PDB file of C-alpha atoms in Angstrom:
ATOM      1  CA  MET A1161      91.731 -73.204-163.852  1.00  0.00           C
ATOM      2  CA  SER A1162      94.290 -74.648-161.922  1.00  0.00           C
ATOM      3  CA  SER A1163      96.053 -72.838-159.008  1.00  0.00           C
ATOM      4  CA  LEU A1164      98.979 -71.939-161.573  1.00  0.00           C
ATOM      5  CA  GLY A1165      96.509 -70.108-163.832  1.00  0.00           C
ATOM      6  CA  ILE A1166      96.758 -72.553-166.456  1.00  0.00           C
ATOM      7  CA  SER A1167      93.476 -73.772-168.015  1.00  0.00           C
ATOM      8  CA  SER A1168      92.825 -77.560-167.202  1.00  0.00           C
ATOM      9  CA  LYS A1169      91.686 -77.953-170.962  1.00  0.00           C
ATOM     10  CA  VAL A1170      95.097 -77.254-172.243  1.00  0.00           C
ATOM     11  CA  GLN A1171      96.238 -80.342-174.334  1.00  0.00           C
ATOM     12  CA  PHE A1172      99.583 -80.978-175.914  1.00  0.00           C
ATOM     13  CA  ASP A1173      99.820 -83.230-178.941  1.00  0.00           C
ATOM     14  CA  LEU A1174     103.114 -84.786-180.131  1.00  0.00           C
ATOM     15  CA  HIS A1175     104.096 -82.949-183.190  1.00  0.00           C
ATOM     16  CA  TRP A1176     107.420 -84.724-183.961  1.00  0.00           C
ATOM     17  CA  ARG A1177     109.723 -87.253-182.355  1.00  0.00           C
ATOM     18  CA  GLY A1178     113.266 -88.126-183.565  1.00  0.00           C
ATOM     19  CA  ASN A1179     116.708 -89.206-182.166  1.00  0.00           C
ATOM     20  CA  LEU A1180     119.636 -86.933-181.702  1.00  0.00           C
ATOM     21  CA  CYS A1181     121.847 -89.908-182.035  1.00  0.00           C
ATOM     22  CA  ASP A1182     122.055 -93.173-180.349  1.00  0.00           C
ATOM     23  CA  TYR A1183     124.639 -92.224-177.775  1.00  0.00           C
ATOM     24  CA  VAL A1184     123.532 -88.520-177.168  1.00  0.00           C
ATOM     25  CA  THR A1185     121.719 -87.344-174.132  1.00  0.00           C
ATOM     26  CA  ALA A1186     120.038 -83.729-174.439  1.00  0.00           C
ATOM     27  CA  ARG A1187     121.316 -81.597-171.729  1.00  0.00           C
ATOM     28  CA  HIS A1188     119.746 -78.203-173.012  1.00  0.00           C
ATOM     29  CA  LEU A1189     117.377 -77.093-175.534  1.00  0.00           C
ATOM     30  CA  ALA A1190     116.928 -73.659-177.285  1.00  0.00           C
ATOM     31  CA  TRP A1191     114.307 -72.358-179.661  1.00  0.00           C
ATOM     32  CA  SER A1192     114.925 -69.221-181.803  1.00  0.00           C
ATOM     33  CA  ASP A1193     112.248 -66.716-181.439  1.00  0.00           C
ATOM     34  CA  THR A1194     112.028 -66.091-185.208  1.00  0.00           C
ATOM     35  CA  PRO A1195     110.986 -68.472-187.916  1.00  0.00           C
ATOM     36  CA  THR A1196     113.168 -69.701-190.697  1.00  0.00           C
ATOM     37  CA  LYS A1197     112.029 -69.699-194.321  1.00  0.00           C
ATOM     38  CA  SER A1198     109.968 -72.713-193.689  1.00  0.00           C
ATOM     39  CA  GLY A1199     108.031 -70.711-191.133  1.00  0.00           C
ATOM     40  CA  ALA A1200     109.346 -72.777-188.079  1.00  0.00           C
ATOM     41  CA  PRO A1201     111.763 -71.712-185.569  1.00  0.00           C
ATOM     42  CA  LEU A1202     115.249 -73.536-185.235  1.00  0.00           C
ATOM     43  CA  LEU A1203     115.692 -75.834-182.296  1.00  0.00           C
ATOM     44  CA  ALA A1204     119.155 -76.496-180.787  1.00  0.00           C
ATOM     45  CA  ALA A1205     120.225 -79.146-178.452  1.00  0.00           C
ATOM     46  CA  SER A1206     123.355 -79.418-176.428  1.00  0.00           C
ATOM     47  CA  SER A1207     125.012 -82.519-175.037  1.00  0.00           C
ATOM     48  CA  ALA A1208     128.243 -83.690-173.722  1.00  0.00           C
ATOM     49  CA  GLU A1209     129.194 -84.580-177.371  1.00  0.00           C
ATOM     50  CA  GLY A1210     128.184 -81.302-178.918  1.00  0.00           C
ATOM     51  CA  ILE A1211     125.610 -79.258-180.467  1.00  0.00           C
ATOM     52  CA  VAL A1212     122.658 -80.208-182.855  1.00  0.00           C
ATOM     53  CA  VAL A1213     120.568 -77.621-184.695  1.00  0.00           C
ATOM     54  CA  TRP A1214     117.392 -78.896-185.961  1.00  0.00           C
ATOM     55  CA  GLU A1215     115.534 -77.114-188.897  1.00  0.00           C
ATOM     56  CA  LYS A1216     112.186 -77.842-190.323  1.00  0.00           C
ATOM     57  CA  GLU A1217     112.484 -78.710-194.247  1.00  0.00           C
ATOM     58  CA  ASP A1218     109.060 -79.563-195.808  1.00  0.00           C
ATOM     59  CA  LEU A1219     107.628 -82.365-193.505  1.00  0.00           C
ATOM     60  CA  ALA A1220     110.756 -83.468-191.636  1.00  0.00           C
ATOM     61  CA  TRP A1221     113.205 -81.900-189.223  1.00  0.00           C
ATOM     62  CA  ASP A1222     116.841 -82.144-190.413  1.00  0.00           C
ATOM     63  CA  GLY A1223     119.654 -82.074-187.763  1.00  0.00           C
ATOM     64  CA  ARG A1224     123.293 -80.382-188.250  1.00  0.00           C
ATOM     65  CA  VAL A1225     125.905 -80.920-185.955  1.00  0.00           C
ATOM     66  CA  LEU A1226     128.126 -77.888-184.865  1.00  0.00           C
ATOM     67  CA  ALA A1227     131.599 -78.932-183.983  1.00  0.00           C
ATOM     68  CA  ARG A1228     134.139 -76.808-182.176  1.00  0.00           C
ATOM     69  CA  HIS A1229     133.879 -77.229-178.394  1.00  0.00           C
ATOM     70  CA  GLU A1230     136.338 -79.667-177.022  1.00  0.00           C
ATOM     71  CA  ASP A1231     134.380 -80.538-173.871  1.00  0.00           C
ATOM     72  CA  VAL A1232     130.745 -80.530-172.546  1.00  0.00           C
ATOM     73  CA  VAL A1233     128.597 -77.598-173.738  1.00  0.00           C
ATOM     74  CA  GLU A1234     126.989 -76.073-170.658  1.00  0.00           C
ATOM     75  CA  SER A1235     124.629 -73.680-172.066  1.00  0.00           C
ATOM     76  CA  ILE A1236     123.091 -72.543-175.460  1.00  0.00           C
ATOM     77  CA  GLN A1237     120.744 -69.680-176.210  1.00  0.00           C
ATOM     78  CA  PHE A1238     119.630 -67.840-179.293  1.00  0.00           C
ATOM     79  CA  GLN A1239     119.932 -64.035-179.427  1.00  0.00           C
ATOM     80  CA  PRO A1240     116.463 -62.493-179.307  1.00  0.00           C
ATOM     81  CA  LYS A1241     115.133 -61.797-182.761  1.00  0.00           C
ATOM     82  CA  SER A1242     117.795 -63.587-184.659  1.00  0.00           C
ATOM     83  CA  HIS A1243     119.170 -66.885-185.433  1.00  0.00           C
ATOM     84  CA  LEU A1244     122.481 -66.217-183.792  1.00  0.00           C
ATOM     85  CA  LEU A1245     123.150 -69.195-181.367  1.00  0.00           C
ATOM     86  CA  ALA A1246     125.548 -68.827-178.466  1.00  0.00           C
ATOM     87  CA  SER A1247     127.165 -71.721-176.866  1.00  0.00           C
ATOM     88  CA  ALA A1248     129.182 -71.846-173.569  1.00  0.00           C
ATOM     89  CA  GLY A1249     131.363 -74.746-172.690  1.00  0.00           C
ATOM     90  CA  ILE A1250     133.714 -76.229-170.040  1.00  0.00           C
ATOM     91  CA  ASP A1251     136.609 -75.759-172.451  1.00  0.00           C
ATOM     92  CA  GLY A1252     136.505 -71.904-171.707  1.00  0.00           C
ATOM     93  CA  LEU A1253     134.820 -70.956-175.130  1.00  0.00           C
ATOM     94  CA  VAL A1254     131.654 -69.167-175.943  1.00  0.00           C
ATOM     95  CA  CYS A1255     130.992 -69.822-179.666  1.00  0.00           C
ATOM     96  CA  LEU A1256     128.744 -67.669-181.854  1.00  0.00           C
ATOM     97  CA  TRP A1257     126.988 -69.566-184.471  1.00  0.00           C
ATOM     98  CA  ASN A1258     125.518 -67.488-187.416  1.00  0.00           C
ATOM     99  CA  GLN A1259     121.982 -68.896-188.532  1.00  0.00           C
ATOM    100  CA  GLY A1260     122.761 -71.879-186.264  1.00  0.00           C
ATOM    101  CA  LYS A1261     125.088 -73.192-189.056  1.00  0.00           C
ATOM    102  CA  ARG A1262     128.586 -71.402-189.238  1.00  0.00           C
ATOM    103  CA  LEU A1263     130.825 -70.379-186.559  1.00  0.00           C
ATOM    104  CA  ASN A1264     130.949 -66.728-186.637  1.00  0.00           C
ATOM    105  CA  GLN A1265     133.272 -65.799-183.540  1.00  0.00           C
ATOM    106  CA  ILE A1266     134.868 -67.277-180.555  1.00  0.00           C
ATOM    107  CA  LEU A1267     135.038 -65.503-177.224  1.00  0.00           C
ATOM    108  CA  ASP A1268     136.977 -66.609-174.072  1.00  0.00           C
ATOM    109  CA  GLY A1269     137.803 -65.494-170.659  1.00  0.00           C
ATOM    110  CA  ALA A1270     137.002 -68.145-168.261  1.00  0.00           C
ATOM    111  CA  ASN A1271     139.885 -70.316-167.660  1.00  0.00           C
ATOM    112  CA  GLY A1272     138.017 -72.855-165.588  1.00  0.00           C
ATOM    113  CA  GLY A1273     135.310 -72.990-168.335  1.00  0.00           C
ATOM    114  CA  PHE A1274     131.787 -71.505-168.550  1.00  0.00           C
ATOM    115  CA  SER A1275     128.846 -72.735-166.776  1.00  0.00           C
ATOM    116  CA  CYS A1276     125.882 -70.378-168.033  1.00  0.00           C
ATOM    117  CA  LEU A1277     125.247 -67.595-170.549  1.00  0.00           C
ATOM    118  CA  SER A1278     122.355 -65.278-171.339  1.00  0.00           C
ATOM    119  CA  TRP A1279     121.449 -62.584-173.987  1.00  0.00           C
ATOM    120  CA  HIS A1280     120.113 -59.299-173.131  1.00  0.00           C
ATOM    121  CA  PRO A1281     116.524 -59.282-174.016  1.00  0.00           C
ATOM    122  CA  GLN A1282     116.686 -55.987-175.978  1.00  0.00           C
ATOM    123  CA  GLU A1283     120.315 -55.065-176.540  1.00  0.00           C
ATOM    124  CA  PHE A1284     123.235 -56.688-178.201  1.00  0.00           C
ATOM    125  CA  GLN A1285     124.827 -57.878-175.204  1.00  0.00           C
ATOM    126  CA  LEU A1286     125.841 -61.338-173.977  1.00  0.00           C
ATOM    127  CA  ALA A1287     126.664 -62.448-170.541  1.00  0.00           C
ATOM    128  CA  ALA A1288     128.479 -65.795-169.469  1.00  0.00           C
ATOM    129  CA  GLY A1289     129.301 -66.844-166.093  1.00  0.00           C
ATOM    130  CA  GLY A1290     132.502 -68.866-165.340  1.00  0.00           C
ATOM    131  CA  LYS A1291     132.959 -71.973-163.245  1.00  0.00           C
ATOM    132  CA  ASN A1292     135.345 -69.901-160.911  1.00  0.00           C
ATOM    133  CA  GLY A1293     132.917 -66.999-160.350  1.00  0.00           C
ATOM    134  CA  GLU A1294     133.622 -64.860-163.168  1.00  0.00           C
ATOM    135  CA  LEU A1295     130.780 -62.764-164.791  1.00  0.00           C
ATOM    136  CA  ILE A1296     131.851 -61.546-168.396  1.00  0.00           C
ATOM    137  CA  ILE A1297     129.618 -59.237-170.544  1.00  0.00           C
ATOM    138  CA  TRP A1298     130.306 -58.806-174.290  1.00  0.00           C
ATOM    139  CA  SER A1299     128.840 -56.130-176.560  1.00  0.00           C
ATOM    140  CA  LYS A1300     128.306 -56.013-180.278  1.00  0.00           C
ATOM    141  CA  GLY A1301     131.107 -53.890-181.854  1.00  0.00           C
ATOM    142  CA  THR A1302     130.152 -50.741-183.674  1.00  0.00           C
ATOM    143  CA  ARG A1303     132.404 -51.423-186.736  1.00  0.00           C
ATOM    144  CA  GLY A1304     130.987 -54.862-187.687  1.00  0.00           C
ATOM    145  CA  GLN A1305     133.784 -56.624-185.908  1.00  0.00           C
ATOM    146  CA  GLY A1306     131.685 -58.908-183.601  1.00  0.00           C
ATOM    147  CA  PHE A1307     131.456 -58.922-179.954  1.00  0.00           C
ATOM    148  CA  GLY A1308     134.072 -57.334-177.750  1.00  0.00           C
ATOM    149  CA  ARG A1309     134.507 -57.517-173.923  1.00  0.00           C
ATOM    150  CA  ARG A1310     132.782 -54.764-171.929  1.00  0.00           C
TER     151      ARG A1310
END
């Protein structure tokens, strides 16, 4: 055992390698914690150019571009136990993507843009931090209206 408590016999093998695009540099990566119909989780990658969500289809991974942000996407994260992806950008928007495919809701509130976000691990709450020191928490509405500010 190493000093970090990790077995020295652990070995990782390359599972798949692909390109987001020739001009894209991945800034953040996020896995869903639940599998899709294929049995694999979704993988989202953000960059200065936008978001790509990768889904395993048979033997290959297919990428889908999510377009709505008008500037750099600073943070992405899947809601626990779901495929709802949240993305926060310098454009001052938090976008919620249903199944990592369709824009479900747009949240705002940070005039200088957002720098980070995080889902509550057990409840339907989303927190986001603004570039000017804002902290905003949204909670899922009880009438199926999506997320409202708390």
